[in-house]
């Protein structure tokens, strides 16, 4: 596996709430949001652990080395624990010797200070700067900075100081002193060290890297408590001043290099925001310095993501200072110098590997297209709110084009889309409600129709007998006699009953439709002829195409028109205008009957199609005209709608009934809308 493929940090999907904080905090933009999930891209990750520190949900998992270390300790090999100089910030007020004793108890044969490696490294820096006074260098103790330069600033790689990190220098020193077979476990505050270790092989091998957090877990699991530990000191070689390395400018102080503000020869920057800026300026040639000391964590390594304590930055720093001070008090300079001299020939160099992750820069046109898709049409729409994790809308658009981000990460855009979705839902909800209402109405009419049909069917036969005998009786009566007048009344009323019954049967579609090509204008004319229109009513007929014809049952549609016309006339007792309109297209024919009459009050609108609903005087209306018309229209697979105003204060009163019918006969049989099983046989059509 290439070191760049190593997954130093990964996302625990179930815990990730996609708040984009990790995206915002990642200096390498190594977190991709895909399918609404944050995913760390191993090849882009520099291992700084910023995402681990900021994730409030604990959704970032750090690559664990606990199993590897347990394996090493069980193997019987000589295993050296190399403790990073930031340990005083981790142990706080506890005795250093307790920590060393705990590590020995855990099974480490040697417990050494990486601060000694830092002393070696500081010495090497001093020499390098003295030997190459005209060159500019980027200090390389921080593996996250090295990773960043290798990935995102390959142009600056020649400036990386070719000096080993304190970890590597310590490993080399320990192998020189204790034997090449010594296993090295680095213990520190840094996740990126795990990545650095993966790049080291052979004599330089680091066998495992533990974070302080992992160490604390291991000690906990092993049940190593305060009382059982034998206090112990570090194994030699002991450190000198290297203990301040984990603080900003610590390496400079150890090397005796002055960050003299008047010369601007040496510049130091720390933190995920400051170091990329420093590198950017350095790359642009704006930082003309001899040495650039960079630490990825703001406040130095003591703030690393592998620390297990929650102390504030300056308290951590104070612990480091206190430890180095107390060490100085008992510092054996002669012994230290001897150790340093013995390692005089120890190689302290290192090399770097380019791992460029620079992505192509999208064109302004591509960026504009993405911005427009997110509803950002001009500078005013670019809020640069940072909610997506990118500093600007433009940076977000670039990330989308590079496959690192999604448009849904834009909060204003997502809110806008949600609003539109809510509006759409609202609309379909309203439509659904009205469809439901129509369905209820249709069901009501259907059940009434079935009831009416049943009664009509039963009444039809006895009524026929009554009529037949009444007629016979009428013939036997003396003309103009009282008896004859009474029987004539029986005949007249029985006839009326017969009409009502046949109306009911029509409504329930006991009749079948026979569709034949019919000229619409003729149909309208014949219907109008059958209705007595008083003089006060002006009749207007408008045909969009006077020659148009349609496949309809002429008798039945004439009945519909007659009903509508009769009602319209009845609604205009004081006169008015009666307008009949027709229109056709390829699929439909439209017939409208409009009047300027009294209108239908709102509360009656729903009821007018019900059988027997009438507002007319007893004997004048049956309340069947519209019910029958509705049935006929439905039998034609058409629709009948009405618009009416009965309120003078709301405008001119009047009613318009609009009938739409399919213009040409459809393949399938015309089925009854009330009783689907009661279909018309083909030969009856
Ligand atoms: P009927 O005419 O026997 O009363 P209909 O079914 O034809 O029965 O009509 C039902 C009711 O609808 C009428 O009584 C009337 O109240 C109302 N109506 C129908 N058409 C109109 C119209 N054009 N203007 C006003 N009211 C109407
Ligand atoms: Mg009527």
Short mmCIF file of C-alpha atoms in Angstrom, two decimals, residues 184-429:
data_model
loop_
_atom_site.label_atom_id
_atom_site.label_comp_id
_atom_site.label_asym_id
_atom_site.label_seq_id
_atom_site.Cartn_x
_atom_site.Cartn_y
_atom_site.Cartn_z
CA UNK A 184 10.52 1.45 17.78
CA UNK A 185 7.08 2.62 18.93
CA UNK A 186 6.56 6.36 18.76
CA UNK A 187 4.05 7.74 21.25
CA UNK A 188 2.84 11.28 20.70
CA UNK A 189 0.04 13.76 20.05
CA UNK A 190 0.07 13.41 16.27
CA UNK A 191 -2.00 11.46 13.75
CA UNK A 192 0.16 12.48 10.80
CA UNK A 193 3.11 10.65 12.43
CA UNK A 194 1.32 7.40 11.54
CA UNK A 195 1.54 8.48 7.90
CA UNK A 196 5.19 9.48 8.24
CA UNK A 197 5.99 6.10 9.80
CA UNK A 198 4.38 4.38 6.80
CA UNK A 199 6.93 6.05 4.49
CA UNK A 200 9.92 4.80 6.50
CA UNK A 201 11.50 1.44 5.75
CA UNK A 202 14.62 -0.64 6.56
CA UNK A 203 16.91 0.85 9.17
CA UNK A 204 14.62 3.86 9.43
CA UNK A 205 11.57 1.73 10.19
CA UNK A 206 9.16 2.97 12.85
CA UNK A 207 7.28 -0.14 13.93
CA UNK A 208 4.19 1.62 15.22
CA UNK A 209 2.85 5.03 16.15
CA UNK A 210 0.53 5.42 19.12
CA UNK A 211 -1.33 8.56 20.01
CA UNK A 212 -1.49 9.56 23.68
CA UNK A 213 -5.18 8.74 23.50
CA UNK A 214 -4.44 5.21 22.33
CA UNK A 215 -1.80 4.82 25.05
CA UNK A 216 -4.31 5.88 27.69
CA UNK A 217 -6.76 3.28 26.35
CA UNK A 218 -4.07 0.59 26.44
CA UNK A 219 -3.09 1.45 30.01
CA UNK A 220 -6.76 1.42 30.96
CA UNK A 221 -7.35 -1.98 29.34
CA UNK A 222 -4.24 -3.39 31.04
CA UNK A 223 -5.56 -2.11 34.37
CA UNK A 224 -2.34 -0.24 35.15
CA UNK A 225 -3.22 2.09 38.02
CA UNK A 226 -1.34 4.54 40.18
CA UNK A 227 -0.41 2.28 43.08
CA UNK A 228 1.08 -0.62 41.19
CA UNK A 229 3.62 1.35 39.16
CA UNK A 230 7.30 1.49 40.05
CA UNK A 231 8.51 5.04 39.44
CA UNK A 232 11.24 5.09 36.84
CA UNK A 233 13.41 7.46 34.78
CA UNK A 234 13.81 7.62 31.02
CA UNK A 235 16.51 5.45 29.48
CA UNK A 236 19.46 7.26 27.94
CA UNK A 237 20.21 9.15 25.86
CA UNK A 238 18.65 11.96 27.90
CA UNK A 239 17.40 15.12 26.22
CA UNK A 240 18.80 18.61 26.45
CA UNK A 241 16.73 21.62 25.35
CA UNK A 242 14.71 19.64 22.75
CA UNK A 243 11.80 19.50 25.18
CA UNK A 244 10.43 22.81 23.82
CA UNK A 245 10.18 21.48 20.23
CA UNK A 246 6.41 20.98 20.38
CA UNK A 247 5.83 24.71 20.95
CA UNK A 248 5.82 27.29 18.16
CA UNK A 249 9.41 28.58 17.72
CA UNK A 250 10.56 25.73 20.03
CA UNK A 251 12.78 24.22 17.34
CA UNK A 252 14.29 27.65 16.66
CA UNK A 253 15.10 28.13 20.32
CA UNK A 254 16.62 24.65 20.58
CA UNK A 255 18.79 25.35 17.53
CA UNK A 256 19.73 28.78 18.84
CA UNK A 257 18.15 30.45 15.80
CA UNK A 258 16.72 33.88 16.44
CA UNK A 259 13.37 34.89 14.89
CA UNK A 260 14.63 38.45 14.73
CA UNK A 261 11.75 40.66 13.60
CA UNK A 262 14.15 43.34 12.37
CA UNK A 263 15.84 40.95 9.92
CA UNK A 264 12.74 38.95 8.89
CA UNK A 265 15.17 36.10 8.21
CA UNK A 266 13.22 33.50 10.07
CA UNK A 267 9.43 33.32 10.08
CA UNK A 268 7.31 31.06 12.22
CA UNK A 269 3.62 30.25 11.63
CA UNK A 270 1.29 27.77 13.27
CA UNK A 271 -2.32 26.74 12.81
CA UNK A 272 -4.39 25.36 9.95
CA UNK A 273 -5.27 28.84 8.69
CA UNK A 274 -1.82 30.43 9.01
CA UNK A 275 0.44 27.79 7.53
CA UNK A 276 -1.28 27.50 4.09
CA UNK A 277 -1.19 31.30 3.84
CA UNK A 278 2.52 31.36 4.69
CA UNK A 279 3.21 28.68 2.07
CA UNK A 280 1.11 30.56 -0.47
CA UNK A 281 3.08 33.76 0.12
CA UNK A 282 6.31 31.81 0.10
CA UNK A 283 5.35 30.19 -3.21
CA UNK A 284 4.44 33.59 -4.67
CA UNK A 285 7.87 34.91 -3.71
CA UNK A 286 6.47 37.37 -1.21
CA UNK A 287 8.25 35.72 1.75
CA UNK A 288 11.95 36.13 1.26
CA UNK A 289 13.26 34.26 4.30
CA UNK A 290 16.06 31.95 5.27
CA UNK A 291 13.90 29.58 7.30
CA UNK A 292 10.16 29.10 7.50
CA UNK A 293 9.20 27.21 10.65
CA UNK A 294 5.70 25.81 10.29
CA UNK A 295 3.53 23.79 12.64
CA UNK A 296 0.14 22.55 11.48
CA UNK A 297 -1.57 22.71 14.89
CA UNK A 298 -2.28 26.17 16.25
CA UNK A 299 -0.31 26.44 19.49
CA UNK A 300 2.06 23.67 18.37
CA UNK A 301 2.12 19.89 18.78
CA UNK A 302 0.71 20.17 22.31
CA UNK A 303 -2.64 20.84 20.57
CA UNK A 304 -2.43 17.70 18.42
CA UNK A 305 -5.53 15.60 17.76
CA UNK A 306 -3.93 12.61 19.49
CA UNK A 307 -3.83 14.30 22.90
CA UNK A 308 -6.33 12.86 25.36
CA UNK A 309 -6.59 15.84 27.72
CA UNK A 310 -8.88 18.85 27.45
CA UNK A 311 -6.51 21.47 28.87
CA UNK A 312 -6.52 24.95 27.30
CA UNK A 313 -3.52 25.82 25.06
CA UNK A 314 -1.60 28.02 27.48
CA UNK A 315 -1.93 25.55 30.35
CA UNK A 316 -0.40 22.90 28.07
CA UNK A 317 2.38 25.28 27.16
CA UNK A 318 3.01 26.01 30.85
CA UNK A 319 3.44 22.28 31.57
CA UNK A 320 6.07 22.02 28.83
CA UNK A 321 7.98 25.04 30.16
CA UNK A 322 7.83 23.75 33.72
CA UNK A 323 9.09 20.31 32.70
CA UNK A 324 12.00 21.69 30.66
CA UNK A 325 12.91 24.03 33.53
CA UNK A 326 12.98 21.23 36.11
CA UNK A 327 14.96 19.08 33.68
CA UNK A 328 17.49 21.87 33.31
CA UNK A 329 18.02 21.93 37.07
CA UNK A 330 19.26 18.36 37.01
CA UNK A 331 20.76 18.52 33.51
CA UNK A 332 24.03 16.56 33.16
CA UNK A 333 25.65 18.54 30.36
CA UNK A 334 28.76 16.35 30.26
CA UNK A 335 26.76 13.13 29.79
CA UNK A 336 24.57 14.81 27.17
CA UNK A 337 27.62 16.08 25.23
CA UNK A 338 29.16 12.62 25.28
CA UNK A 339 25.97 11.10 23.85
CA UNK A 340 25.81 13.82 21.18
CA UNK A 341 29.47 13.32 20.27
CA UNK A 342 29.08 9.56 20.06
CA UNK A 343 26.34 10.10 17.49
CA UNK A 344 28.37 12.59 15.55
CA UNK A 345 28.36 10.44 12.42
CA UNK A 346 24.70 9.48 12.67
CA UNK A 347 23.02 10.28 9.35
CA UNK A 348 20.37 12.93 9.96
CA UNK A 349 19.15 13.54 6.40
CA UNK A 350 15.92 12.53 4.75
CA UNK A 351 14.25 12.66 1.33
CA UNK A 352 10.77 13.57 0.12
CA UNK A 353 8.33 12.08 -2.34
CA UNK A 354 6.05 14.17 -4.48
CA UNK A 355 2.39 13.10 -4.17
CA UNK A 356 0.77 15.94 -6.07
CA UNK A 357 -2.95 16.31 -5.49
CA UNK A 358 -3.38 19.62 -7.27
CA UNK A 359 -6.60 19.52 -9.27
CA UNK A 360 -7.29 21.29 -12.54
CA UNK A 361 -8.72 24.79 -12.19
CA UNK A 362 -12.21 24.97 -13.75
CA UNK A 363 -12.85 27.61 -16.40
CA UNK A 364 -14.86 30.76 -15.52
CA UNK A 365 -17.68 29.46 -17.77
CA UNK A 366 -17.88 26.17 -15.90
CA UNK A 367 -17.95 28.01 -12.57
CA UNK A 368 -20.67 30.37 -13.83
CA UNK A 369 -22.83 27.44 -14.96
CA UNK A 370 -22.64 25.81 -11.53
CA UNK A 371 -23.35 29.13 -9.80
CA UNK A 372 -26.45 29.68 -11.96
CA UNK A 373 -27.65 26.16 -11.14
CA UNK A 374 -27.45 27.14 -7.48
CA UNK A 375 -29.50 30.28 -8.13
CA UNK A 376 -26.52 32.65 -8.01
CA UNK A 377 -26.93 34.86 -11.03
CA UNK A 378 -24.74 37.77 -9.97
CA UNK A 379 -22.50 39.09 -7.20
CA UNK A 380 -25.57 40.04 -5.13
CA UNK A 381 -26.59 36.39 -4.93
CA UNK A 382 -23.17 35.32 -3.67
CA UNK A 383 -23.73 35.45 0.07
CA UNK A 384 -20.39 33.78 0.93
CA UNK A 385 -22.05 32.64 4.16
CA UNK A 386 -19.64 29.73 4.62
CA UNK A 387 -22.42 27.33 5.67
CA UNK A 388 -21.22 24.84 3.03
CA UNK A 389 -17.76 24.66 4.57
CA UNK A 390 -16.14 26.75 1.84
CA UNK A 391 -15.16 30.37 2.38
CA UNK A 392 -16.88 31.64 -0.76
CA UNK A 393 -19.66 30.55 -3.12
CA UNK A 394 -17.05 30.48 -5.86
CA UNK A 395 -14.80 28.10 -3.87
CA UNK A 396 -17.84 25.89 -3.34
CA UNK A 397 -18.61 25.89 -7.08
CA UNK A 398 -14.99 24.94 -7.82
CA UNK A 399 -15.22 22.10 -5.27
CA UNK A 400 -18.40 20.84 -6.97
CA UNK A 401 -16.62 20.82 -10.32
CA UNK A 402 -13.75 18.91 -8.74
CA UNK A 403 -16.14 16.29 -7.39
CA UNK A 404 -15.52 17.25 -3.76
CA UNK A 405 -18.82 18.89 -2.95
CA UNK A 406 -22.54 18.87 -3.78
CA UNK A 407 -24.86 21.75 -4.57
CA UNK A 408 -27.15 20.78 -1.70
CA UNK A 409 -24.46 21.94 0.71
CA UNK A 410 -25.49 25.53 -0.12
CA UNK A 411 -27.91 26.50 2.63
CA UNK A 412 -29.73 29.41 0.88
CA UNK A 413 -30.12 27.25 -2.25
CA UNK A 414 -31.45 24.28 -0.27
CA UNK A 415 -33.88 26.50 1.66
CA UNK A 416 -35.12 27.95 -1.64
CA UNK A 417 -35.58 24.44 -3.06
CA UNK A 418 -37.38 23.30 0.07
CA UNK A 419 -39.73 26.28 -0.20
CA UNK A 420 -40.54 25.36 -3.79
CA UNK A 421 -41.13 21.74 -2.83
CA UNK A 422 -43.47 22.82 -0.05
CA UNK A 423 -45.37 24.99 -2.53
CA UNK A 424 -45.65 22.09 -4.97
CA UNK A 425 -46.83 19.79 -2.22
CA UNK A 426 -49.38 22.37 -1.20
CA UNK A 427 -50.68 22.55 -4.75
CA UNK A 428 -50.98 18.80 -5.18
CA UNK A 429 -52.62 18.64 -1.79
#
